[in-house]
């Protein structure tokens, strides 16, 4: 049997997944799930910003698992892992933080931007150190590849640096993982904001009903106002970004763009087309979701099996780490 290379990637359990997750990451996970041994992590140690809303975290663990099953991730093939049920993540985080200079965190652009979002509220220490835990997440199964959204690249870069340092200073334990960003690195929000995100309420969720999707698309920001029949500029209308992202008929999209700039195409035509494209894509997802929602025991088993396998792998890694650090005190006598 050939040993498959490993993927580790994950999301924070803060709510249902949306189209941005799909185009930015999930699509790659689906494509790679048979080629690699995959560890898909529900990162519940990484939600210190939701400390006063644990109910939401608890619900979101199930939402995420359901969304994963709904898009077609296969728990027979891959491991669905609840982070805090593999407490070795916390242990490895502690060891690794010995070797991670504070300045490297302070310079991390994603972390910087997220800390700014806290505004006047104080930032939990666990929030500041979450990239270290993310490094531990990735190194734990000795992953080779990390398919993620664009915003996560600084964390993968940090992981590579830590792996290099560790291997050089102690023993060769960790592969240096590569990052892989999805086809659409960052999907614009429905309101035209640079990022689709739950906290901005500008998402289309994978579990949204057909009516909700249609309503959200109708309300989408579609560029500067135009009179009916007036030509417009393709790059000013985000509807084209969505069509580029999700419409499989590229020739038709190209011809719509052409007419949009010359004869003019009404937003309603574009929105109707997008709605139907999304329907074709999301309908089977909704159907699979309904199947699992009616069989929550299957979801639970997927999480149990995946987590217990991940824990076994984590124990192996921790033996290698203790050995490399020369910390296996009791092995001496
Ligand atoms: N921080 C990631 C996010 O917000 C989630 C995550 C946690 C992750 N651990 C990971 C992603 C490890 C990739 C690898 O989306």
Tab-separated table of C-alpha atoms and ligand atoms in Angstrom:
chain	number	residue	atom	x	y	z
A	1	UNK	CA	0.000	0.000	0.000
A	2	UNK	CA	1.365	3.399	-0.888
A	3	UNK	CA	1.308	5.855	1.951
A	4	UNK	CA	-0.717	8.907	1.063
A	5	UNK	CA	0.688	12.322	1.819
A	6	UNK	CA	-1.299	14.240	4.375
A	7	UNK	CA	-3.512	17.276	4.387
A	8	UNK	CA	-4.486	19.164	7.471
A	9	UNK	CA	-6.902	22.031	7.259
A	10	UNK	CA	-9.746	23.386	9.302
A	11	UNK	CA	-12.326	25.973	10.179
A	12	UNK	CA	-13.435	27.670	13.344
A	13	UNK	CA	-16.846	26.584	14.628
A	14	UNK	CA	-18.671	29.888	14.577
A	15	UNK	CA	-21.641	29.134	12.308
A	16	UNK	CA	-22.690	27.575	9.029
A	17	UNK	CA	-20.284	27.651	6.076
A	18	UNK	CA	-20.866	29.910	3.093
A	19	UNK	CA	-20.022	30.250	-0.599
A	20	UNK	CA	-16.711	31.922	0.256
A	21	UNK	CA	-15.601	28.806	2.136
A	22	UNK	CA	-16.712	26.698	-0.788
A	23	UNK	CA	-14.885	28.508	-3.582
A	24	UNK	CA	-11.888	29.417	-1.444
A	25	UNK	CA	-11.195	26.059	0.155
A	26	UNK	CA	-13.826	23.294	0.305
A	27	UNK	CA	-13.681	22.724	-3.421
A	28	UNK	CA	-9.993	21.855	-3.115
A	29	UNK	CA	-10.651	19.596	-0.142
A	30	UNK	CA	-13.219	17.680	-2.191
A	31	UNK	CA	-10.877	17.332	-5.123
A	32	UNK	CA	-7.992	16.112	-2.971
A	33	UNK	CA	-9.733	13.930	-0.428
A	34	UNK	CA	-8.875	10.647	-2.155
A	35	UNK	CA	-5.390	11.609	-3.202
A	36	UNK	CA	-4.286	12.640	0.307
A	37	UNK	CA	-5.016	11.373	3.774
A	38	UNK	CA	-7.035	14.322	5.057
A	39	UNK	CA	-7.487	15.683	8.549
A	40	UNK	CA	-10.336	18.199	8.625
A	41	UNK	CA	-10.253	20.081	11.879
A	42	UNK	CA	-13.044	21.858	13.741
A	43	UNK	CA	-10.862	24.321	15.605
A	44	UNK	CA	-12.791	24.874	18.826
A	45	UNK	CA	-9.704	26.005	20.741
A	46	UNK	CA	-9.590	28.910	18.300
A	47	UNK	CA	-12.783	30.691	19.232
A	48	UNK	CA	-11.767	32.781	22.229
A	49	UNK	CA	-13.623	35.659	20.554
A	50	UNK	CA	-16.834	33.680	21.173
A	51	UNK	CA	-16.097	32.911	24.832
A	52	UNK	CA	-19.361	34.538	25.901
A	53	UNK	CA	-21.380	32.577	23.367
A	54	UNK	CA	-20.483	28.928	23.882
A	55	UNK	CA	-23.945	27.838	22.750
A	56	UNK	CA	-23.074	29.169	19.348
A	57	UNK	CA	-19.774	27.276	19.327
A	58	UNK	CA	-21.453	24.049	20.378
A	59	UNK	CA	-24.122	24.389	17.672
A	60	UNK	CA	-21.542	25.360	15.095
A	61	UNK	CA	-19.559	22.156	15.628
A	62	UNK	CA	-22.589	20.299	14.256
A	63	UNK	CA	-23.259	22.885	11.558
A	64	UNK	CA	-19.724	22.534	10.249
A	65	UNK	CA	-19.793	18.734	10.314
A	66	UNK	CA	-23.156	18.769	8.500
A	67	UNK	CA	-21.891	21.226	5.892
A	68	UNK	CA	-18.834	19.063	5.280
A	69	UNK	CA	-20.952	15.976	4.758
A	70	UNK	CA	-23.405	17.976	2.658
A	71	UNK	CA	-20.774	19.129	0.159
A	72	UNK	CA	-19.536	15.564	-0.139
A	73	UNK	CA	-16.528	15.199	2.140
A	74	UNK	CA	-16.330	11.522	2.932
A	75	UNK	CA	-15.691	10.484	6.530
A	76	UNK	CA	-14.794	6.963	5.359
A	77	UNK	CA	-11.892	8.471	3.475
A	78	UNK	CA	-10.972	11.466	5.654
A	79	UNK	CA	-10.796	12.257	9.349
A	80	UNK	CA	-13.219	14.807	10.807
A	81	UNK	CA	-11.499	16.037	13.969
A	82	UNK	CA	-12.675	18.061	16.960
A	83	UNK	CA	-9.579	19.953	18.006
A	84	UNK	CA	-10.079	20.078	21.781
A	85	UNK	CA	-10.712	16.337	21.926
A	86	UNK	CA	-7.120	15.932	20.804
A	87	UNK	CA	-5.562	17.838	23.714
A	88	UNK	CA	-2.095	17.079	22.342
A	89	UNK	CA	-2.733	20.204	20.245
A	90	UNK	CA	-2.512	22.256	23.427
A	91	UNK	CA	0.593	20.401	24.529
A	92	UNK	CA	2.403	20.900	21.234
A	93	UNK	CA	1.365	24.567	21.214
A	94	UNK	CA	3.170	25.002	24.523
A	95	UNK	CA	6.384	23.389	23.340
A	96	UNK	CA	6.376	25.252	20.039
A	97	UNK	CA	5.803	28.593	21.711
A	98	UNK	CA	9.282	28.164	23.240
A	99	UNK	CA	10.716	28.519	19.780
A	100	UNK	CA	8.531	31.231	18.373
A	101	UNK	CA	9.719	34.802	18.810
A	102	UNK	CA	7.018	37.263	19.861
A	103	UNK	CA	7.940	39.522	16.942
A	104	UNK	CA	6.957	36.839	14.455
A	105	UNK	CA	3.410	36.925	15.812
A	106	UNK	CA	3.336	40.694	16.036
A	107	UNK	CA	4.252	40.914	12.356
A	108	UNK	CA	1.630	38.376	11.187
A	109	UNK	CA	-0.622	40.472	8.899
A	110	UNK	CA	-3.769	38.363	9.336
A	111	UNK	CA	-3.470	38.434	13.109
A	112	UNK	CA	-2.816	42.183	13.049
A	113	UNK	CA	-5.940	42.867	10.988
A	114	UNK	CA	-8.084	40.619	13.174
A	115	UNK	CA	-6.829	42.246	16.361
A	116	UNK	CA	-7.756	45.646	14.912
A	117	UNK	CA	-11.314	44.320	14.519
A	118	UNK	CA	-11.568	44.054	18.306
A	119	UNK	CA	-11.514	47.865	18.381
A	120	UNK	CA	-11.630	49.035	21.990
A	121	UNK	CA	-12.448	45.591	23.393
A	122	UNK	CA	-9.474	43.824	24.891
A	123	UNK	CA	-7.970	40.933	22.977
A	124	UNK	CA	-7.827	37.577	24.802
A	125	UNK	CA	-4.322	36.156	25.156
A	126	UNK	CA	-5.570	32.998	23.423
A	127	UNK	CA	-6.517	35.115	20.446
A	128	UNK	CA	-3.036	36.576	20.159
A	129	UNK	CA	-1.505	33.108	20.311
A	130	UNK	CA	-3.977	31.319	18.035
A	131	UNK	CA	-1.529	31.263	15.121
A	132	UNK	CA	0.817	29.206	17.318
A	133	UNK	CA	-1.937	26.701	17.870
A	134	UNK	CA	-2.608	26.689	14.159
A	135	UNK	CA	1.057	25.830	13.623
A	136	UNK	CA	0.608	22.960	16.079
A	137	UNK	CA	-2.563	21.845	14.253
A	138	UNK	CA	-0.707	21.607	10.974
A	139	UNK	CA	2.433	19.993	12.370
A	140	UNK	CA	0.546	17.472	14.506
A	141	UNK	CA	-0.285	14.997	11.713
A	142	UNK	CA	2.966	16.016	9.982
A	143	UNK	CA	0.915	17.437	7.117
A	144	UNK	CA	2.367	18.094	3.682
A	145	UNK	CA	-0.358	20.303	2.271
A	146	UNK	CA	-2.717	22.921	3.747
A	147	UNK	CA	-5.575	23.934	1.422
A	148	UNK	CA	-6.965	27.192	2.843
A	149	UNK	CA	-8.421	30.585	2.031
A	150	UNK	CA	-6.009	33.358	1.142
A	151	UNK	CA	-6.234	35.001	4.571
A	152	UNK	CA	-4.613	31.950	6.156
A	153	UNK	CA	-1.374	32.130	4.161
A	154	UNK	CA	0.620	33.967	6.860
A	155	UNK	CA	-0.163	31.124	9.273
A	156	UNK	CA	1.123	28.508	6.861
A	157	UNK	CA	4.257	30.585	6.318
A	158	UNK	CA	4.731	30.710	10.090
A	159	UNK	CA	4.321	26.934	10.203
A	160	UNK	CA	7.054	26.474	7.620
A	161	UNK	CA	9.421	28.648	9.621
A	162	UNK	CA	8.728	26.797	12.842
A	163	UNK	CA	9.144	23.411	11.118
A	164	UNK	CA	12.478	24.498	9.630
A	165	UNK	CA	13.761	25.762	12.971
A	166	UNK	CA	12.649	22.701	14.866
A	167	UNK	CA	14.117	20.276	12.343
A	168	UNK	CA	17.401	22.152	12.193
A	169	UNK	CA	17.809	22.626	15.932
A	170	UNK	CA	16.580	19.186	17.109
A	171	UNK	CA	15.621	16.382	14.772
A	172	UNK	CA	13.930	16.083	11.408
A	173	UNK	CA	10.346	15.539	12.600
A	174	UNK	CA	8.145	17.775	10.476
A	175	UNK	CA	7.649	18.123	6.727
A	176	UNK	CA	7.571	21.745	5.576
A	177	UNK	CA	3.933	22.072	4.495
A	178	UNK	CA	2.808	23.847	1.334
A	179	UNK	CA	-0.245	26.086	1.228
A	180	UNK	CA	-2.864	25.739	-1.487
A	181	UNK	CA	-5.369	28.525	-2.098
A	182	UNK	CA	-8.683	27.857	-3.862
A	183	UNK	CA	-9.804	28.947	-7.309
A	184	UNK	CA	-11.422	32.066	-5.864
A	185	UNK	CA	-9.018	33.259	-3.168
A	186	UNK	CA	-11.459	35.695	-1.648
A	187	UNK	CA	-15.139	36.000	-2.497
A	188	UNK	CA	-16.696	39.445	-2.267
A	189	UNK	CA	-19.598	39.859	0.165
A	190	UNK	CA	-23.172	40.377	-1.060
A	191	UNK	CA	-22.906	44.022	-0.019
A	192	UNK	CA	-19.817	44.549	-2.186
A	193	UNK	CA	-17.486	44.371	0.821
A	194	UNK	CA	-14.060	42.846	0.098
A	195	UNK	CA	-14.837	39.700	2.067
A	196	UNK	CA	-17.821	37.426	2.522
A	197	UNK	CA	-18.018	36.865	6.259
A	198	UNK	CA	-20.504	35.810	8.856
A	199	UNK	CA	-19.786	38.726	11.134
A	200	UNK	CA	-20.709	41.171	8.335
A	201	UNK	CA	-23.924	39.280	7.541
A	202	UNK	CA	-23.146	39.396	3.822
A	203	UNK	CA	-23.043	35.675	3.071
A	204	UNK	CA	-24.931	33.059	1.123
A	205	UNK	CA	-24.765	29.982	3.325
A	206	UNK	CA	-24.507	26.488	1.886
A	207	UNK	CA	-27.611	25.538	3.836
A	208	UNK	CA	-29.738	28.515	2.735
A	209	UNK	CA	-33.070	27.516	1.190
A	210	UNK	CA	-33.776	28.201	-2.477
A	211	UNK	CA	-36.027	31.140	-1.472
A	212	UNK	CA	-33.355	32.637	0.766
A	213	UNK	CA	-30.720	32.357	-1.950
A	214	UNK	CA	-33.059	34.011	-4.480
A	215	UNK	CA	-33.853	36.827	-2.037
A	216	UNK	CA	-30.203	37.400	-1.163
A	217	UNK	CA	-29.191	37.503	-4.826
A	218	UNK	CA	-31.994	39.987	-5.585
A	219	UNK	CA	-30.622	42.251	-2.873
A	220	UNK	CA	-27.006	42.011	-4.010
A	221	UNK	CA	-24.923	45.062	-4.651
A	222	UNK	CA	-24.541	45.296	-8.444
A	223	UNK	CA	-22.280	48.264	-9.011
A	224	UNK	CA	-23.094	51.947	-9.573
A	225	UNK	CA	-26.719	52.615	-10.604
A	226	UNK	CA	-27.506	52.409	-14.304
A	227	UNK	CA	-30.610	53.168	-16.305
A	228	UNK	CA	-32.375	50.232	-17.898
A	229	UNK	CA	-30.576	49.251	-21.100
A	230	UNK	CA	-27.529	51.387	-20.305
A	231	UNK	CA	-24.145	49.641	-20.880
A	232	UNK	CA	-21.907	49.239	-17.849
A	233	UNK	CA	-18.406	48.183	-16.903
A	234	UNK	CA	-17.975	44.520	-16.081
A	235	UNK	CA	-15.312	45.165	-13.425
A	236	UNK	CA	-17.679	47.448	-11.513
A	237	UNK	CA	-20.389	44.824	-11.159
A	238	UNK	CA	-19.662	42.047	-8.620
A	239	UNK	CA	-22.374	39.872	-10.179
A	240	UNK	CA	-19.776	38.996	-12.796
A	241	UNK	CA	-17.317	37.891	-10.114
A	242	UNK	CA	-19.964	35.507	-8.833
A	243	UNK	CA	-20.771	34.249	-12.321
A	244	UNK	CA	-17.054	33.765	-12.965
A	245	UNK	CA	-16.823	31.851	-9.711
A	246	UNK	CA	-19.838	29.584	-10.056
A	247	UNK	CA	-21.237	29.515	-13.597
A	248	UNK	CA	-19.841	26.475	-15.419
A	249	UNK	CA	-20.788	27.934	-18.840
A	250	UNK	CA	-17.797	30.213	-19.366
A	251	UNK	CA	-18.691	30.938	-22.995
A	252	UNK	CA	-22.108	32.246	-22.002
A	253	UNK	CA	-20.621	34.414	-19.242
A	254	UNK	CA	-18.114	35.825	-21.744
A	255	UNK	CA	-20.896	36.715	-24.135
A	256	UNK	CA	-22.964	38.329	-21.345
A	257	UNK	CA	-19.939	40.451	-20.456
A	258	UNK	CA	-19.594	41.528	-24.049
A	259	UNK	CA	-23.258	42.552	-24.302
A	260	UNK	CA	-23.099	44.240	-20.895
A	261	UNK	CA	-20.393	46.612	-22.122
A	262	UNK	CA	-22.005	47.318	-25.488
A	263	UNK	CA	-25.780	46.953	-25.657
A	264	UNK	CA	-26.299	46.811	-21.875
A	265	UNK	CA	-27.763	43.918	-19.870
A	266	UNK	CA	-30.140	44.502	-16.977
A	267	UNK	CA	-29.109	43.395	-13.484
A	268	UNK	CA	-32.264	41.338	-13.282
A	269	UNK	CA	-31.056	39.106	-16.130
A	270	UNK	CA	-27.717	38.601	-14.384
A	271	UNK	CA	-29.325	37.979	-11.017
A	272	UNK	CA	-31.781	35.458	-12.428
A	273	UNK	CA	-28.925	33.630	-14.072
A	274	UNK	CA	-26.856	33.605	-10.875
A	275	UNK	CA	-29.828	32.351	-8.863
A	276	UNK	CA	-30.310	29.435	-11.207
A	277	UNK	CA	-26.580	28.619	-11.283
A	278	UNK	CA	-26.503	28.563	-7.477
A	279	UNK	CA	-29.629	26.423	-7.372
A	280	UNK	CA	-28.022	23.776	-9.566
A	281	UNK	CA	-24.991	23.812	-7.316
A	282	UNK	CA	-26.679	23.944	-3.906
A	283	UNK	CA	-29.655	21.689	-4.445
A	284	UNK	CA	-27.719	18.395	-4.101
A	285	UNK	CA	-25.857	19.889	-1.131
A	286	UNK	CA	-29.176	20.626	0.597
A	287	UNK	CA	-30.400	17.142	-0.155
A	288	UNK	CA	-27.367	15.451	1.400
A	289	UNK	CA	-27.616	17.784	4.367
A	290	UNK	CA	-31.240	16.817	4.946
A	291	UNK	CA	-30.237	13.145	4.843
A	292	UNK	CA	-27.642	13.624	7.582
A	293	UNK	CA	-29.819	15.954	9.636
A	294	UNK	CA	-32.303	13.115	9.826
A	295	UNK	CA	-29.465	10.769	10.898
A	296	UNK	CA	-27.414	12.776	13.379
A	297	UNK	CA	-25.952	9.562	14.742
A	298	UNK	CA	-23.980	9.253	11.467
A	299	UNK	CA	-22.584	12.740	11.951
A	300	UNK	CA	-21.595	11.899	15.486
A	301	UNK	CA	-19.850	8.711	14.362
A	302	UNK	CA	-17.913	10.588	11.708
A	303	UNK	CA	-16.624	12.965	14.383
A	304	UNK	CA	-15.870	10.161	16.838
A	305	UNK	CA	-13.928	8.043	14.354
A	306	UNK	CA	-12.003	10.911	12.844
A	307	UNK	CA	-11.102	12.366	16.206
A	308	UNK	CA	-9.960	9.083	17.658
A	309	UNK	CA	-7.748	8.383	14.652
A	310	UNK	CA	-6.290	11.895	14.855
A	311	UNK	CA	-5.572	11.369	18.517
A	312	UNK	CA	-3.608	8.192	17.788
A	313	UNK	CA	-1.542	10.048	15.204
A	314	UNK	CA	-1.062	12.935	17.654
A	315	UNK	CA	0.310	10.568	20.276
A	316	UNK	CA	2.849	9.262	17.753
A	317	UNK	CA	3.922	12.785	16.920
A	318	UNK	CA	4.281	13.725	20.570
A	319	UNK	CA	6.610	10.752	21.109
A	320	UNK	CA	8.777	12.048	18.264
A	321	UNK	CA	8.669	15.591	19.665
A	322	UNK	CA	9.634	14.573	23.207
A	323	UNK	CA	12.403	12.435	21.828
A	324	UNK	CA	13.702	15.261	19.639
A	325	UNK	CA	13.611	17.736	22.530
A	326	UNK	CA	15.265	15.194	24.819
A	327	UNK	CA	12.389	15.526	27.250
A	328	UNK	CA	11.609	11.869	27.767
A	329	UNK	CA	12.933	12.042	31.351
A	330	UNK	CA	11.559	8.777	32.606
A	331	UNK	CA	13.050	6.794	29.745
A	332	UNK	CA	16.465	7.294	31.373
A	333	UNK	CA	16.291	4.690	34.181
B	1	LIG	N1	-7.857	29.818	11.422
B	1	LIG	C1	-8.572	29.092	10.419
B	1	LIG	C2	-9.728	29.945	9.942
B	1	LIG	O1	-10.108	30.899	10.600
B	1	LIG	C3	-9.095	27.763	10.920
B	1	LIG	C4	-7.985	26.808	11.255
B	1	LIG	C5	-7.669	26.341	12.489
B	1	LIG	C6	-7.077	26.210	10.344
B	1	LIG	N2	-6.627	25.503	12.443
B	1	LIG	C7	-6.226	25.366	11.155
B	1	LIG	C8	-6.868	26.283	8.965
B	1	LIG	C9	-5.191	24.667	10.590
B	1	LIG	C10	-5.826	25.546	8.408
B	1	LIG	C11	-4.982	24.755	9.226
B	1	LIG	O2	-10.275	29.667	8.900
